[in-house]
Short mmCIF file of C-alpha atoms and ligand atoms in Angstrom, two decimals:
data_model
loop_
_atom_site.label_atom_id
_atom_site.label_comp_id
_atom_site.label_asym_id
_atom_site.label_seq_id
_atom_site.Cartn_x
_atom_site.Cartn_y
_atom_site.Cartn_z
CA UNK A 1 -0.13 0.03 -0.12
CA UNK A 2 1.11 3.53 -0.73
CA UNK A 3 -0.45 6.84 -0.44
CA UNK A 4 -1.45 8.76 -3.38
CA UNK A 5 -1.20 12.39 -4.12
CA UNK A 6 -4.30 14.15 -2.81
CA UNK A 7 -5.80 16.52 -5.48
CA UNK A 8 -6.52 19.96 -4.28
CA UNK A 9 -8.86 22.64 -5.69
CA UNK A 10 -8.62 24.05 -8.37
CA UNK A 11 -7.42 20.55 -9.82
CA UNK A 12 -9.90 20.00 -12.77
CA UNK A 13 -9.96 16.24 -12.01
CA UNK A 14 -12.34 17.32 -8.96
CA UNK A 15 -14.84 18.73 -11.46
CA UNK A 16 -14.97 15.77 -13.76
CA UNK A 17 -17.49 12.96 -13.64
CA UNK A 18 -15.94 9.60 -12.65
CA UNK A 19 -16.61 6.45 -14.71
CA UNK A 20 -18.43 3.41 -13.65
CA UNK A 21 -16.06 0.47 -12.64
CA UNK A 22 -16.37 -2.55 -14.89
CA UNK A 23 -13.21 -4.42 -14.16
CA UNK A 24 -12.66 -5.73 -10.59
CA UNK A 25 -9.13 -6.58 -11.34
CA UNK A 26 -5.66 -6.19 -9.42
CA UNK A 27 -5.27 -2.50 -10.36
CA UNK A 28 -8.70 -1.81 -8.61
CA UNK A 29 -7.62 -3.65 -5.54
CA UNK A 30 -4.48 -1.51 -5.61
CA UNK A 31 -6.16 1.61 -6.01
CA UNK A 32 -8.62 0.78 -3.21
CA UNK A 33 -6.01 -0.07 -0.63
CA UNK A 34 -3.91 3.05 -1.62
CA UNK A 35 -7.21 5.17 -1.21
CA UNK A 36 -7.76 3.85 2.27
CA UNK A 37 -3.95 4.46 3.06
CA UNK A 38 -4.32 8.01 1.70
CA UNK A 39 -7.43 8.65 3.68
CA UNK A 40 -5.92 7.68 6.91
CA UNK A 41 -2.69 9.65 6.15
CA UNK A 42 -4.90 12.72 5.68
CA UNK A 43 -6.91 12.02 8.79
CA UNK A 44 -10.27 12.13 6.74
CA UNK A 45 -13.26 10.01 7.07
CA UNK A 46 -13.67 9.48 3.39
CA UNK A 47 -11.97 9.65 -0.02
CA UNK A 48 -13.32 9.55 -3.60
CA UNK A 49 -11.43 8.38 -6.63
CA UNK A 50 -11.20 11.95 -7.96
CA UNK A 51 -9.31 13.03 -4.96
CA UNK A 52 -6.61 10.37 -5.88
CA UNK A 53 -6.63 11.59 -9.45
CA UNK A 54 -8.57 8.53 -10.65
CA UNK A 55 -11.73 9.11 -12.47
CA UNK A 56 -13.35 5.87 -11.37
CA UNK A 57 -16.43 5.60 -9.16
CA UNK A 58 -14.74 4.19 -6.19
CA UNK A 59 -15.02 5.88 -2.53
CA UNK A 60 -13.64 4.63 0.82
CA UNK A 61 -15.23 5.70 4.21
CA UNK A 62 -14.39 5.12 7.70
CA UNK A 63 -16.15 7.10 10.33
CA UNK A 64 -14.81 6.75 13.90
CA UNK A 65 -17.16 3.92 14.89
CA UNK A 66 -16.21 1.84 11.93
CA UNK A 67 -13.80 -0.85 12.78
CA UNK A 68 -12.53 -0.97 9.19
CA UNK A 69 -12.69 1.09 5.96
CA UNK A 70 -15.98 0.64 3.81
CA UNK A 71 -15.35 0.28 0.12
CA UNK A 72 -18.13 1.41 -2.31
CA UNK A 73 -17.80 0.83 -5.97
CA UNK A 74 -20.30 2.54 -8.20
CA UNK A 75 -22.29 3.90 -5.36
CA UNK A 76 -25.76 5.30 -5.88
CA UNK A 77 -28.04 7.15 -3.39
CA UNK A 78 -31.27 5.62 -3.79
CA UNK A 79 -33.25 7.44 -1.00
CA UNK A 80 -32.71 10.35 1.06
CA UNK A 81 -34.82 11.56 4.05
CA UNK A 82 -34.89 14.57 6.28
CA UNK A 83 -32.55 17.63 6.24
CA UNK A 84 -29.99 18.96 8.86
CA UNK A 85 -27.39 21.50 8.96
CA UNK A 86 -23.71 20.43 9.16
CA UNK A 87 -20.46 21.96 9.28
CA UNK A 88 -18.44 20.37 6.52
CA UNK A 89 -14.98 20.38 5.29
CA UNK A 90 -13.10 18.55 2.47
CA UNK A 91 -9.59 17.31 2.32
CA UNK A 92 -9.37 18.73 -1.25
CA UNK A 93 -10.25 22.24 0.18
CA UNK A 94 -7.95 22.73 3.02
CA UNK A 95 -8.23 25.62 5.51
CA UNK A 96 -12.09 26.16 5.02
CA UNK A 97 -15.18 24.74 6.31
CA UNK A 98 -18.91 25.53 5.45
CA UNK A 99 -22.38 25.24 6.78
CA UNK A 100 -24.62 23.16 4.52
CA UNK A 101 -27.75 21.14 4.37
CA UNK A 102 -27.39 17.28 4.32
CA UNK A 103 -29.90 14.52 4.50
CA UNK A 104 -30.63 13.01 7.96
CA UNK A 105 -30.81 9.36 6.58
CA UNK A 106 -29.67 8.07 3.22
CA UNK A 107 -30.03 4.69 1.50
CA UNK A 108 -27.20 3.66 -0.95
CA UNK A 109 -26.60 0.76 -3.20
CA UNK A 110 -23.13 -0.08 -4.36
CA UNK A 111 -20.73 -2.84 -5.18
CA UNK A 112 -18.11 -4.18 -2.71
CA UNK A 113 -14.43 -4.58 -3.92
CA UNK A 114 -15.09 -7.99 -5.48
CA UNK A 115 -18.09 -6.61 -7.37
CA UNK A 116 -20.76 -8.00 -5.11
CA UNK A 117 -23.87 -5.81 -4.59
CA UNK A 118 -25.00 -4.56 -1.21
CA UNK A 119 -27.23 -1.84 0.29
CA UNK A 120 -26.67 0.43 3.22
CA UNK A 121 -28.69 2.72 5.23
CA UNK A 122 -26.96 5.39 7.24
CA UNK A 123 -27.61 8.39 9.53
CA UNK A 124 -25.34 11.14 10.98
CA UNK A 125 -21.79 11.42 9.93
CA UNK A 126 -21.81 8.21 7.81
CA UNK A 127 -24.74 9.46 5.89
CA UNK A 128 -23.09 12.82 5.44
CA UNK A 129 -19.86 11.27 4.19
CA UNK A 130 -21.82 9.00 1.74
CA UNK A 131 -23.45 12.16 0.33
CA UNK A 132 -20.04 13.95 0.30
CA UNK A 133 -18.13 11.08 -1.61
CA UNK A 134 -20.96 10.45 -3.92
CA UNK A 135 -20.91 14.15 -4.88
CA UNK A 136 -17.24 13.96 -5.53
CA UNK A 137 -17.61 11.19 -8.15
CA UNK A 138 -20.17 13.32 -9.76
CA UNK A 139 -17.49 16.40 -9.84
CA UNK A 140 -19.69 18.14 -7.01
CA UNK A 141 -18.01 19.88 -4.05
CA UNK A 142 -19.62 20.75 -0.79
CA UNK A 143 -18.93 24.41 -1.54
CA UNK A 144 -21.54 24.10 -4.28
CA UNK A 145 -24.17 23.47 -1.58
CA UNK A 146 -23.34 26.75 0.13
CA UNK A 147 -26.45 28.96 0.37
CA UNK A 148 -24.38 32.13 0.54
CA UNK A 149 -20.75 32.95 0.70
CA UNK A 150 -20.88 33.90 4.36
CA UNK A 151 -21.52 30.30 5.28
CA UNK A 152 -17.87 29.49 4.25
CA UNK A 153 -15.22 30.12 6.89
CA UNK A 154 -11.53 29.85 7.26
CA UNK A 155 -10.13 27.43 9.97
CA UNK A 156 -6.88 26.83 11.41
CA UNK A 157 -5.36 23.41 10.66
CA UNK A 158 -7.25 21.03 13.09
CA UNK A 159 -5.30 18.58 15.48
CA UNK A 160 -5.09 15.12 14.08
CA UNK A 161 -7.67 13.65 16.75
CA UNK A 162 -10.31 16.07 15.80
CA UNK A 163 -13.40 14.25 14.37
CA UNK A 164 -14.38 14.92 10.77
CA UNK A 165 -11.57 17.17 10.08
CA UNK A 166 -12.19 16.92 6.35
CA UNK A 167 -15.18 14.57 5.87
CA UNK A 168 -13.16 13.57 2.69
NI1 NI B 1 -14.21 15.89 0.03
#
């Protein structure tokens, strides 16, 4: 496993739409392992393919209560319920956070790293991360959800332990 270079705004790869994964080959397994390593190295709770410079629909997520990283290939949000305000950041937009609206509950369908389908229902930070990473795969960033510019604020670099430092 190795870390990959984290792509930062305004890298155009962050604005591109990632392609569906069709081959569950060794290169994909390597990409997933590298993405998990990169996410941990950056102290994020998630990472999407675009952020590793790879336009494939792959996301990894690990919220504090997850014993291991979740892998989602070709994830799709199939249902959203409720609305809540969250303070969100992104590893690709260091030094800023913003207040945006996210769903309370989401249901997602995806494939695992071997190509096997699964479904997941989530609340809280996991739901937020699922929306954030799925957005990334569509070239969307959390700043696109800001209702106004004053909802975005600068922050000092956060201590490593702090939860949700970047969402992903
Ligand atoms: Ni992000």
